[in-house]
Coordinates of C-alpha atoms in Angstrom, one line a residue:
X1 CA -62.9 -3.7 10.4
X2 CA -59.9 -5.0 8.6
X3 CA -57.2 -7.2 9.3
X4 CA -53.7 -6.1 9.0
X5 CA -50.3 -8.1 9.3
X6 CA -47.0 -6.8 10.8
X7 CA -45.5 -5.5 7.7
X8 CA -49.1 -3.9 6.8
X9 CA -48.5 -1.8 9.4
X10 CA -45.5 -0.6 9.3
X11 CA -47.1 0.4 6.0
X12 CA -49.2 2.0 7.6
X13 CA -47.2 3.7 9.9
X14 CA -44.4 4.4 7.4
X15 CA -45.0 8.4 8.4
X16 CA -42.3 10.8 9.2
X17 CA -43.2 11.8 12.6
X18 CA -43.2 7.5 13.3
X19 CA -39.8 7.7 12.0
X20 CA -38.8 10.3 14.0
X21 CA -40.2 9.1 17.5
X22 CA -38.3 5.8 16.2
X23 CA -35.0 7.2 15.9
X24 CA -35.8 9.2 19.2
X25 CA -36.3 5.9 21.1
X26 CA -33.2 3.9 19.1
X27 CA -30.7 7.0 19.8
X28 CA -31.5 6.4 23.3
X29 CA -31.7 2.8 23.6
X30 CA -35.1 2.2 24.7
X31 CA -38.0 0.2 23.7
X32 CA -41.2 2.4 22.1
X33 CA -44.8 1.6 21.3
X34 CA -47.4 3.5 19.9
X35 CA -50.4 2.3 22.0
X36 CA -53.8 2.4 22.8
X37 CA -56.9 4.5 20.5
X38 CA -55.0 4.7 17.6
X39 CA -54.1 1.3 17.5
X40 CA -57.7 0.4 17.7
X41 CA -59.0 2.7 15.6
X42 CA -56.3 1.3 12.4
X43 CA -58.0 -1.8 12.4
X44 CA -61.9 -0.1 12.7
X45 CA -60.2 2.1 9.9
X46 CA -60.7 5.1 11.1
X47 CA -58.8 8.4 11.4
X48 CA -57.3 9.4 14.3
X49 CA -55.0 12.0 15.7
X50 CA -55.6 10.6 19.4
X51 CA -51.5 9.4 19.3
X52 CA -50.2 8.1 22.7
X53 CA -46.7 6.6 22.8
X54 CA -45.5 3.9 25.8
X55 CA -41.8 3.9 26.6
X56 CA -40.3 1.6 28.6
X57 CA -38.1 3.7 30.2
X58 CA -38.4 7.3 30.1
X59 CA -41.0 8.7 28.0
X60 CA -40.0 12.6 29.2
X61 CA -36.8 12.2 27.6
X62 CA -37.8 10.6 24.2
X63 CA -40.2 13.2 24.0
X64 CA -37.1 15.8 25.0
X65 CA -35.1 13.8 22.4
X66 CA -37.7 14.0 19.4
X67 CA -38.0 18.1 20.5
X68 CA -34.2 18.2 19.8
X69 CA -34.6 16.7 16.5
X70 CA -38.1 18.4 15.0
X71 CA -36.2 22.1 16.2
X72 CA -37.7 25.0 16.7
X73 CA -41.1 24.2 14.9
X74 CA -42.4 21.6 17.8
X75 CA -43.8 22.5 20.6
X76 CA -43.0 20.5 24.0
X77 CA -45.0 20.2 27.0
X78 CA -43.6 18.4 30.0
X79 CA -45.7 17.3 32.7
X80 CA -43.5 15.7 35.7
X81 CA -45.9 15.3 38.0
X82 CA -47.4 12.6 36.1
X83 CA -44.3 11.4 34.1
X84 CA -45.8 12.6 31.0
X85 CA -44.8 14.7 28.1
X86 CA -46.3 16.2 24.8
X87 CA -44.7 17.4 21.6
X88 CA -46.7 19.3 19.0
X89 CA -45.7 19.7 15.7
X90 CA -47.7 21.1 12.7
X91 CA -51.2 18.9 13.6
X92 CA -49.5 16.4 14.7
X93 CA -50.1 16.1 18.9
X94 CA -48.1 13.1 20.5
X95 CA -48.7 12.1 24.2
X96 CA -45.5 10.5 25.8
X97 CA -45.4 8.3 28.9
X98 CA -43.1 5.4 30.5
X99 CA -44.4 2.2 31.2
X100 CA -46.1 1.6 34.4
X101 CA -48.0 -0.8 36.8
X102 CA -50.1 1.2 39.1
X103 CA -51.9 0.0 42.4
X104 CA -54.9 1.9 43.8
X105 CA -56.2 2.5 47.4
X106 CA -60.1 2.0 47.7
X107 CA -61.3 5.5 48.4
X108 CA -59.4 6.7 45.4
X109 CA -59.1 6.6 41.6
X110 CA -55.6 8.4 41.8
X111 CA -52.9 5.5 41.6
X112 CA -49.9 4.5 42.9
X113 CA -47.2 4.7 40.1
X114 CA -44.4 2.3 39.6
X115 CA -42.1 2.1 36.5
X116 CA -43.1 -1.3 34.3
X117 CA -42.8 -2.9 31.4
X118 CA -44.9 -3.1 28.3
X119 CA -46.2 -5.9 29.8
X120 CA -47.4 -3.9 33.6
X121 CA -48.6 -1.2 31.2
X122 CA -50.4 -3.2 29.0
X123 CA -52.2 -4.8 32.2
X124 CA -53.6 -1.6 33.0
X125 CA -55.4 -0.7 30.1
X126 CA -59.6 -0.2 30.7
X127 CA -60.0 -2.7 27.9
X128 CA -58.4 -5.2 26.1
X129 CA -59.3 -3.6 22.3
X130 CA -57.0 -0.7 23.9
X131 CA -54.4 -2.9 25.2
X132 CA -52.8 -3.3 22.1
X133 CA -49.3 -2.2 21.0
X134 CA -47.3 -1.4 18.0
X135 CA -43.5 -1.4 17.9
X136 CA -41.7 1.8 16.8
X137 CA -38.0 1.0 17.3
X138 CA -36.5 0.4 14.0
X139 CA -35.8 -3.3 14.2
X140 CA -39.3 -4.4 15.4
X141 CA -41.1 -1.6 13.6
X142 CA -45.0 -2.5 13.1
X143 CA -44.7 -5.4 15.5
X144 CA -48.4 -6.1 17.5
X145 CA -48.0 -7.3 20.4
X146 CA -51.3 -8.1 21.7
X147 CA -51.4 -10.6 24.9
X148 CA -55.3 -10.3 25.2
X149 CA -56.7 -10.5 21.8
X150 CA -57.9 -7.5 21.8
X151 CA -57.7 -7.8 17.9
X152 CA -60.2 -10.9 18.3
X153 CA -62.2 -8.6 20.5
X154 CA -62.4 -6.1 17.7
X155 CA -63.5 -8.9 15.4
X156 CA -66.1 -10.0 17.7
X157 CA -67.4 -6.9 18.3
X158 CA -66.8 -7.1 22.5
X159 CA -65.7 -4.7 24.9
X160 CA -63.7 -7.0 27.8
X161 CA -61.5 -5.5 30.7
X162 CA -57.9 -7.1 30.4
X163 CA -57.6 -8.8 33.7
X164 CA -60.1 -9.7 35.8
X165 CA -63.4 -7.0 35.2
X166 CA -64.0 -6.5 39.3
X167 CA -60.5 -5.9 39.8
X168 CA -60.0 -3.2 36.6
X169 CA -63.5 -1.4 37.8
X170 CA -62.8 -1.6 41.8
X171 CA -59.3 0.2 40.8
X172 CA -60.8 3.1 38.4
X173 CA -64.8 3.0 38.5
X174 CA -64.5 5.6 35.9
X175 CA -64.0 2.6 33.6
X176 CA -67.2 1.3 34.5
X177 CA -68.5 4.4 32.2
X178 CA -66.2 4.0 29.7
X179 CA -67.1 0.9 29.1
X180 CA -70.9 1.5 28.4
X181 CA -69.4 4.5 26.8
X182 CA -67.1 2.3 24.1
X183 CA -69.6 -0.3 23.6
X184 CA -72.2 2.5 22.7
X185 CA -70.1 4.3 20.6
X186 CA -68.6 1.1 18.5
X187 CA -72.1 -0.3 18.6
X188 CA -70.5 -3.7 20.5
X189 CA -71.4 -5.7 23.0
X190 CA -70.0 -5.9 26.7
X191 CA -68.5 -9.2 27.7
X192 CA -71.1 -11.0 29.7
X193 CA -68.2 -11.3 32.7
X194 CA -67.6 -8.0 32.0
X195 CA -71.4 -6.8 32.4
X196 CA -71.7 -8.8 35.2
X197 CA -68.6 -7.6 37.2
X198 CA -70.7 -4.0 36.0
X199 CA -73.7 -4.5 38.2
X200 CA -71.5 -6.0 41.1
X201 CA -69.4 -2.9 41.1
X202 CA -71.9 0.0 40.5
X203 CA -71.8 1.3 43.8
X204 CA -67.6 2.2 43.7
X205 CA -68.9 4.9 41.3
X206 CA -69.8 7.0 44.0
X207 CA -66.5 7.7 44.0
X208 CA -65.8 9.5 40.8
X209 CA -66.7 13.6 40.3
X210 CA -69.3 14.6 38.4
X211 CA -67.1 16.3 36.0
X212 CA -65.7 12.9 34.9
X213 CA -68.7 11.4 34.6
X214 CA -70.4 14.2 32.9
X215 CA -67.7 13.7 29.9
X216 CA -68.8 10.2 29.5
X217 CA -72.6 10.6 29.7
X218 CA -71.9 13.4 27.0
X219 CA -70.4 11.0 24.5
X220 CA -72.8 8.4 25.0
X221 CA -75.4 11.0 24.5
X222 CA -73.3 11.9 21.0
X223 CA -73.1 8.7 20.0
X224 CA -75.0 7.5 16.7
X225 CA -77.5 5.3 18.9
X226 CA -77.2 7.1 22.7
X227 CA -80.5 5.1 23.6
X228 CA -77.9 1.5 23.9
X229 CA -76.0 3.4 25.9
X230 CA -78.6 3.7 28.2
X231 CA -80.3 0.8 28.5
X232 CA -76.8 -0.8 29.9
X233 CA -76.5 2.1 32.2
X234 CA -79.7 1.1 33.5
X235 CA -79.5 -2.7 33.7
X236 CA -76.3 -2.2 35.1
X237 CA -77.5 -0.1 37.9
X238 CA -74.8 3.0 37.0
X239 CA -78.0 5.0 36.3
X240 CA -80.0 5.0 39.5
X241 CA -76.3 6.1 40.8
X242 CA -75.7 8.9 37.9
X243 CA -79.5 10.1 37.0
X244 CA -81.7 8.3 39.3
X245 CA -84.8 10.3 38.0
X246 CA -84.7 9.3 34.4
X247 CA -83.5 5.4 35.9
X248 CA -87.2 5.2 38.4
X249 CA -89.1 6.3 34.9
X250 CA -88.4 2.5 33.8
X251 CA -91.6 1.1 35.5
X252 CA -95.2 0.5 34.3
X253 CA -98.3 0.6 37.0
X254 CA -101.5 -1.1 36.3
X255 CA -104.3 -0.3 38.4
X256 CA -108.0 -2.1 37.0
X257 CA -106.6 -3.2 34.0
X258 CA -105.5 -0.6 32.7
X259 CA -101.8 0.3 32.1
X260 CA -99.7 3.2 31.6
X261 CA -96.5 3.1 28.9
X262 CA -93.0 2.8 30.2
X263 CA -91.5 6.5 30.3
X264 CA -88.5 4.9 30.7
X265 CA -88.2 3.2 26.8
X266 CA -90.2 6.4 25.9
X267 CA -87.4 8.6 26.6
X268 CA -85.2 6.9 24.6
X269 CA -87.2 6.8 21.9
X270 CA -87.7 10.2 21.8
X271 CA -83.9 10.6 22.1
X272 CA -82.9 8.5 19.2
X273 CA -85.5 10.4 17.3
X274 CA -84.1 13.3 18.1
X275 CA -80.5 11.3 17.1
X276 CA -81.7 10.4 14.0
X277 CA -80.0 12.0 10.7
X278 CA -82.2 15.3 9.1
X279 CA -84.0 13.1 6.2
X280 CA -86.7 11.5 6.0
X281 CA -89.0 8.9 3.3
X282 CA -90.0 11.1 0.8
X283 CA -94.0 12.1 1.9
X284 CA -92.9 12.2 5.2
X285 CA -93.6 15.4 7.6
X286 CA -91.6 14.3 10.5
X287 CA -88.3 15.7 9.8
X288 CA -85.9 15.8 12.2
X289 CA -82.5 17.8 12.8
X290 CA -81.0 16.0 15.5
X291 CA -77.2 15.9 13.9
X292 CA -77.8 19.8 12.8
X293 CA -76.8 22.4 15.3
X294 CA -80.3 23.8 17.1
X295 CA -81.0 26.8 15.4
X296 CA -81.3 28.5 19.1
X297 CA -78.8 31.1 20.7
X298 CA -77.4 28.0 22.4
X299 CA -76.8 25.5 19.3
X300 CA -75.4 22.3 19.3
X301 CA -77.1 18.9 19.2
X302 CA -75.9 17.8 22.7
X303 CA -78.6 20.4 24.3
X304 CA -81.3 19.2 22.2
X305 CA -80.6 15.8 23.4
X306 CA -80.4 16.3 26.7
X307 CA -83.6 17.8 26.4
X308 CA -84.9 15.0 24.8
X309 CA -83.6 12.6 27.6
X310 CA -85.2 14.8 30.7
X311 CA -88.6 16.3 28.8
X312 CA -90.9 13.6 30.7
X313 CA -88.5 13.8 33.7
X314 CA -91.0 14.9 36.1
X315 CA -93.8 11.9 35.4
X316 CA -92.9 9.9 38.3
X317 CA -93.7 12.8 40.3
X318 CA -96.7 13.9 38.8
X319 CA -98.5 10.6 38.0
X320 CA -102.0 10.3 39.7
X321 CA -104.5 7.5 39.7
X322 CA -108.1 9.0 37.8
X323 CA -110.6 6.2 38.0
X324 CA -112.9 8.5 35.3
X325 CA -109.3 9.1 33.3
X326 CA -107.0 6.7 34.2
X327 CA -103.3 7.6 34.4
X328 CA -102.1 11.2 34.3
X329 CA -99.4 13.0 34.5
X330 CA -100.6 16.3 34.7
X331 CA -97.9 19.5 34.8
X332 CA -95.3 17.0 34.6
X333 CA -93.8 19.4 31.8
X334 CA -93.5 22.0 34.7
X335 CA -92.4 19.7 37.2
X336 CA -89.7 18.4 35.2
X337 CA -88.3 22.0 34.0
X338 CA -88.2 22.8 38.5
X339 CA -86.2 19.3 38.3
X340 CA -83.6 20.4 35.8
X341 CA -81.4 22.7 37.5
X342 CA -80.6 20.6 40.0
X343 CA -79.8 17.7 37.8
X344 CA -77.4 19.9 36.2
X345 CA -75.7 21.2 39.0
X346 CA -75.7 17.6 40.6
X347 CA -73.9 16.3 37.2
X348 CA -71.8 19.5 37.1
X349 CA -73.1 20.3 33.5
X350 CA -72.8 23.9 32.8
X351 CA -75.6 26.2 34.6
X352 CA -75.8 29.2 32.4
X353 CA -77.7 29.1 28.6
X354 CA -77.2 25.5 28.1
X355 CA -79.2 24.8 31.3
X356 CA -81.4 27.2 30.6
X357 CA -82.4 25.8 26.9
X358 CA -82.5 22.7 28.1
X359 CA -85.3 23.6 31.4
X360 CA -87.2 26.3 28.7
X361 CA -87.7 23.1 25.8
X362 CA -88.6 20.4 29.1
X363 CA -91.3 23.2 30.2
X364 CA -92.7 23.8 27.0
X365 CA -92.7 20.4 25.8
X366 CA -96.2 19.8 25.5
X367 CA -97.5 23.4 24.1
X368 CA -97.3 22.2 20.5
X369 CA -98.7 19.1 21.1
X370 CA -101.5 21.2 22.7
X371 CA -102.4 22.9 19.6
X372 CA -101.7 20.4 17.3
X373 CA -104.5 18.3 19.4
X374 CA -107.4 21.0 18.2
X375 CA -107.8 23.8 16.1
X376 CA -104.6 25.3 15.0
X377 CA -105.5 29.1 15.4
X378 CA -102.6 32.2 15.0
X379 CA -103.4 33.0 18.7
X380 CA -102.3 30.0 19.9
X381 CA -99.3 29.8 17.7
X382 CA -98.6 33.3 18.1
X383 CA -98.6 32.8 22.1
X384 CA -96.3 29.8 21.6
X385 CA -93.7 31.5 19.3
X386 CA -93.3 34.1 21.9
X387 CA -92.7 32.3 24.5
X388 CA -90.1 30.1 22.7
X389 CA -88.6 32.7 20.7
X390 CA -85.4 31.6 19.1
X391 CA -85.7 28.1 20.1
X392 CA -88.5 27.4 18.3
X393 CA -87.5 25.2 15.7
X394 CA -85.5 22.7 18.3
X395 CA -88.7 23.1 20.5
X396 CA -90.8 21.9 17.2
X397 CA -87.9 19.4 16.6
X398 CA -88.3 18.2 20.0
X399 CA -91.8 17.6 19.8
X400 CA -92.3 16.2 16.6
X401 CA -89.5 13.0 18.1
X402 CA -92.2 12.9 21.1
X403 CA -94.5 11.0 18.9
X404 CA -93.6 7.8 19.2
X405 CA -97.0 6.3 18.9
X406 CA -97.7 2.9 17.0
X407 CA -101.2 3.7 16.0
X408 CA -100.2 5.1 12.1
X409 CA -103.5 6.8 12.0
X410 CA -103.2 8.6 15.4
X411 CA -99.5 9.4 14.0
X412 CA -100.1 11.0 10.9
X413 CA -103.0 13.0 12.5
X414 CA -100.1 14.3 14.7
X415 CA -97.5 14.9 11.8
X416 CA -100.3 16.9 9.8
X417 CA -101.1 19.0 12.9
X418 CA -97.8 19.8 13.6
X419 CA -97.2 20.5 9.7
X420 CA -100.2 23.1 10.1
X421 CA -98.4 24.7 13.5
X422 CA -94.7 24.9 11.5
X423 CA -96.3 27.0 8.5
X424 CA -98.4 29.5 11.0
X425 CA -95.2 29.7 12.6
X426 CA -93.3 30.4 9.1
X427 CA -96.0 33.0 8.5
X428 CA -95.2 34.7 11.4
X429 CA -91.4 35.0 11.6
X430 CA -91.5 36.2 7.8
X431 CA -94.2 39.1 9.5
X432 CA -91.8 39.7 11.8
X433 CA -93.0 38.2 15.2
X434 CA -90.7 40.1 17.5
X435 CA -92.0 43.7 16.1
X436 CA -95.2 42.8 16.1
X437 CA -95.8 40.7 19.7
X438 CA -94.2 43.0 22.0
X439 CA -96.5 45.8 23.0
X440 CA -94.9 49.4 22.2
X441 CA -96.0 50.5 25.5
X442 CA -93.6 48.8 27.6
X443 CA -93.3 48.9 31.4
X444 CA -91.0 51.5 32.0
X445 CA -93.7 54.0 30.2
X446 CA -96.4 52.4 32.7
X447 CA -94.8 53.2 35.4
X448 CA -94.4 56.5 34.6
X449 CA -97.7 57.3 33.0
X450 CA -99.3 56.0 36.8
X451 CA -95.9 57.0 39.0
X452 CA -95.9 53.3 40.1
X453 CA -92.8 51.5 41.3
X454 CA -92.2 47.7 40.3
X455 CA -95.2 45.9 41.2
X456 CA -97.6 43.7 40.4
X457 CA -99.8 46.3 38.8
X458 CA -96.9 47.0 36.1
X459 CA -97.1 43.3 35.5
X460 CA -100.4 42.9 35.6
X461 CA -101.1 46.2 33.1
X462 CA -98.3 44.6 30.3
X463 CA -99.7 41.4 30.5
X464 CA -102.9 42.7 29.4
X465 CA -101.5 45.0 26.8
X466 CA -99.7 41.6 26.0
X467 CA -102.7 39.6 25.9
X468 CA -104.3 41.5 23.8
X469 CA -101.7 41.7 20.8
X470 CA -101.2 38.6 21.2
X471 CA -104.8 37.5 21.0
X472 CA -105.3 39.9 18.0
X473 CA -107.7 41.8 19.7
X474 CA -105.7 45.1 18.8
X475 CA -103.2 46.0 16.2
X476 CA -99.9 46.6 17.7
X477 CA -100.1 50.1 17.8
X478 CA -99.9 53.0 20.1
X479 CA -103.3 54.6 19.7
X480 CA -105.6 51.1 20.7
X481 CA -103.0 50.1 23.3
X482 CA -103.2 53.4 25.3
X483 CA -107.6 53.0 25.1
X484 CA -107.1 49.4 26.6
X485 CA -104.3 50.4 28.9
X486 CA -106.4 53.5 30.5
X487 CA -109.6 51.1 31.4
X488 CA -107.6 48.5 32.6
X489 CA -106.1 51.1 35.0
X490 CA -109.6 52.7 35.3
X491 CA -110.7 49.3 36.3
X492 CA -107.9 48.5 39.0
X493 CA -108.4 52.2 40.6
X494 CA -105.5 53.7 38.8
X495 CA -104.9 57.4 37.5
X496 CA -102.7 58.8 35.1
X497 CA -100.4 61.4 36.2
X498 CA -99.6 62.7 32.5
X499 CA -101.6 64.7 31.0

């Protein structure tokens, strides 16, 4: 962070399109900040294009005004049910409004609009490092005005609500997840007031859509360290409201001594794993790609997280009580992939692909881990490779995070294992694994060949043929597939009707 004084930022701002929304504002008499994220972000010195300018007055017609004066090049957006207005020009976006105090009803988040001054609109900003101001008007130009000290906030590294925190979250409880979404982000701390008025107010997020809060868990989930993020959401409460299944993994049962781990901080290990940038100590075989795009048909890291954040979803539901074991979790892989759509629809995440990526990785989890734990054989990896297909990699990825044990010697036995599982799995996608794992009798030419409709016999006969490529028994070819095909039919009472 860096400190800046008036005339540092007028330096700063000495831009033409600050110029031009100052002579806007001056032409028609009116008073004009530039507010908000970009304030913030000059003094954490970094870039933004996030540009959002208070009037006090009529933010419409300065925006109307600076149209007039940029011609034919800028683009202007007017939006009078909200009092708002946007002008594009070149790259340059800029978000107009007037000042404003708002009041709020309980059951709502949508306010009650007033006209203000800089002060009202300053009072209701989420947070006080996005309360600030900079003048524009040409007499005051690069003028702070900060009544909350929202640059000593910056300083301090604290994210603190204005005016009082109850009051700023009871209004919009969407703030609530900003907050833990700005503190992650910014890697600061949340006013203990603030925190507290947090775990008083949880409940009022109720209120909010999914679709909100889904755009706020997605950043957190983005951010550099997303596992901070989550530990506020859970001492806060806001997680048992927003994912109450990852929230009731945060336990740990003892039963004659003996103790399982806390899923819970497991989770998040395995997330910030996942997070983690793709290098690695030289020597080291646990590479990950979490800030790479997943080399899947989905892509993108925010998948791969998410299905780093819900892979041991289903152990609550799964855990048993062995006296000759101790704790298992058996199929909670399986449980926790039946668990995923209906977390997604809940949180309104998008139900196609992604979801789809995210429930295949959760299910399959544990099938590398599988191998890894005893011989590595092409059978096994050859089984695993088709079921994963072109998500193998993040799968592998995925994986390879879960290991988050702090026995070194148990680790590296696990990195090796893995290491052995990637080359087989090299090997094979340089052979060509989709020519040679799916059978070149298919069941369309079953069906025929025994005038069966769908059934389970179809599905039963290509799982065989399956099977047996898959299990090297037979080479891939037509000849030794038809020999096995007609005695498995012999077997189940089937005859060919071709000759």
């Amino acid at each position: 962070m860096k400190l800046y004084s008036d005339d540092e930022l007028a330096e700063i701002l000495d831009q033409p399109i600050f110029h031009q929304i100052s002579t806007a504002a001056d032409h028609l008499g009116v008073e004009c900040y530039v507010v908000g994220g970009y304030v913030r972000d000059i003094f954490l010195e970094r870039p933004s294009n996030d540009i959002d300018v208070v009037v006090v007055g009529s933010g419409i017609e300065v925006a109307q005004e600076l149209k007039r004066m940029l011609g034919r090049k800028a683009h202007l957006s007017v939006f009078k049910n909200f009092g708002t207005a946007q002008v594009k020009f070149n790259d340059t976006e800029v978000e107009f409004v007037g000042a404003r105090r708002e009041s709020y009803s309980h059951d709502s988040r949508k306010p009650i609009v007033e006209d203000g001054t800089l002060e009202d609109d300053q009072n209701r900003r989420d947070f006080t490092i996005n309360a600030m101001a900079i003048c524009l008007n040409r007499d005051r130009f690069g003028e702070l005005v900060d009544p909350f000290n929202g640059l000593a906030d910056l300083e301090d590294g604290i994210v603190a609500t204005p005016l009082e925190p109850d009051i700023t979250f009871s209004d919009d409880p969407l703030r609530m997840m900003r907050c833990i979404r700005f503190a992650t982000q910014l890697n600061f701390q949340i006013e203990d007031e603030t925190f507290e008025a947090l775990e008083r107010m949880a409940p009022r997020l109720k209120i909010v859509s999914g679709e909100r809060i889904e755009v706020e868990l997605n950043k957190i989930i983005l951010s550099p360290h997303p596992s901070k993020g989550f530990v506020d959401l859970q001492r806060s409460g806001l997680l048992n409201i927003i994912l109450p299944e990852l929230a009731a993994l945060d336990i740990v049962e003892q039963k004659n001594g003996r103790a399982h781990k806390n899923n819970f901080y497991h989770t998040l290990e395995v997330l910030e794993n996942v997070a983690a940038p793709p290098s690695s100590p030289e020597g080291d075989t646990n590479v990950l790609h979490g800030n790479e795009a997943p080399s899947g048909a989905v892509g993108g890291a925010l998948w791969l997280r998410w299905a780093a954040l819900l892979h041991d979803i289903g152990k609550t539901k799964s855990k048993r009580w062995e006296p000759a074991i101790g704790w298992t979790f058996h199929n909670h892989n399986y449980i926790g992939a039946k668990m995923v759509p209906d977390i997604f629809r809940r949180l309104k995440l998008p139900m196609g692909a992604e979801m789809k990526y995210v429930q295949k990785l959760v299910d399959l989890h544990m099938r590398p881990q599988a191998i890894a734990d005893s011989e590595v054989t092409d059978s096994a990896v050859r089984r695993l490779l088709n079921d994963a297909g072109d998500d193998i990699d993040d799968l592998m990825t995925l994986c390879e995070a879960d290991i988050t044990s702090k026995n070194e010697v148990k680790k590296k036995i696990f990195l090796e294992n893995f290491r052995m599982v990637r080359e087989k799995l090299a090997d094979l996608k340089v052979k060509d694994y989709k020519r040679l794992l799916q059978p070149v009798i298919d069941g369309n030419e079953i069906m025929l060949m025994f005038g069966l409709q769908p059934s389970r016999e179809v599905g039963t006969l290509k799982q065989y043929l399956k099977d047996a490529v898959l299990d090297n028994r037979v080479e891939n070819e037509r000849e030794p597939l038809m020999q096995l095909l007609m005695e498995k039919a012999r077997q189940m009472g089937l005859q060919c009707r071709q000759s």
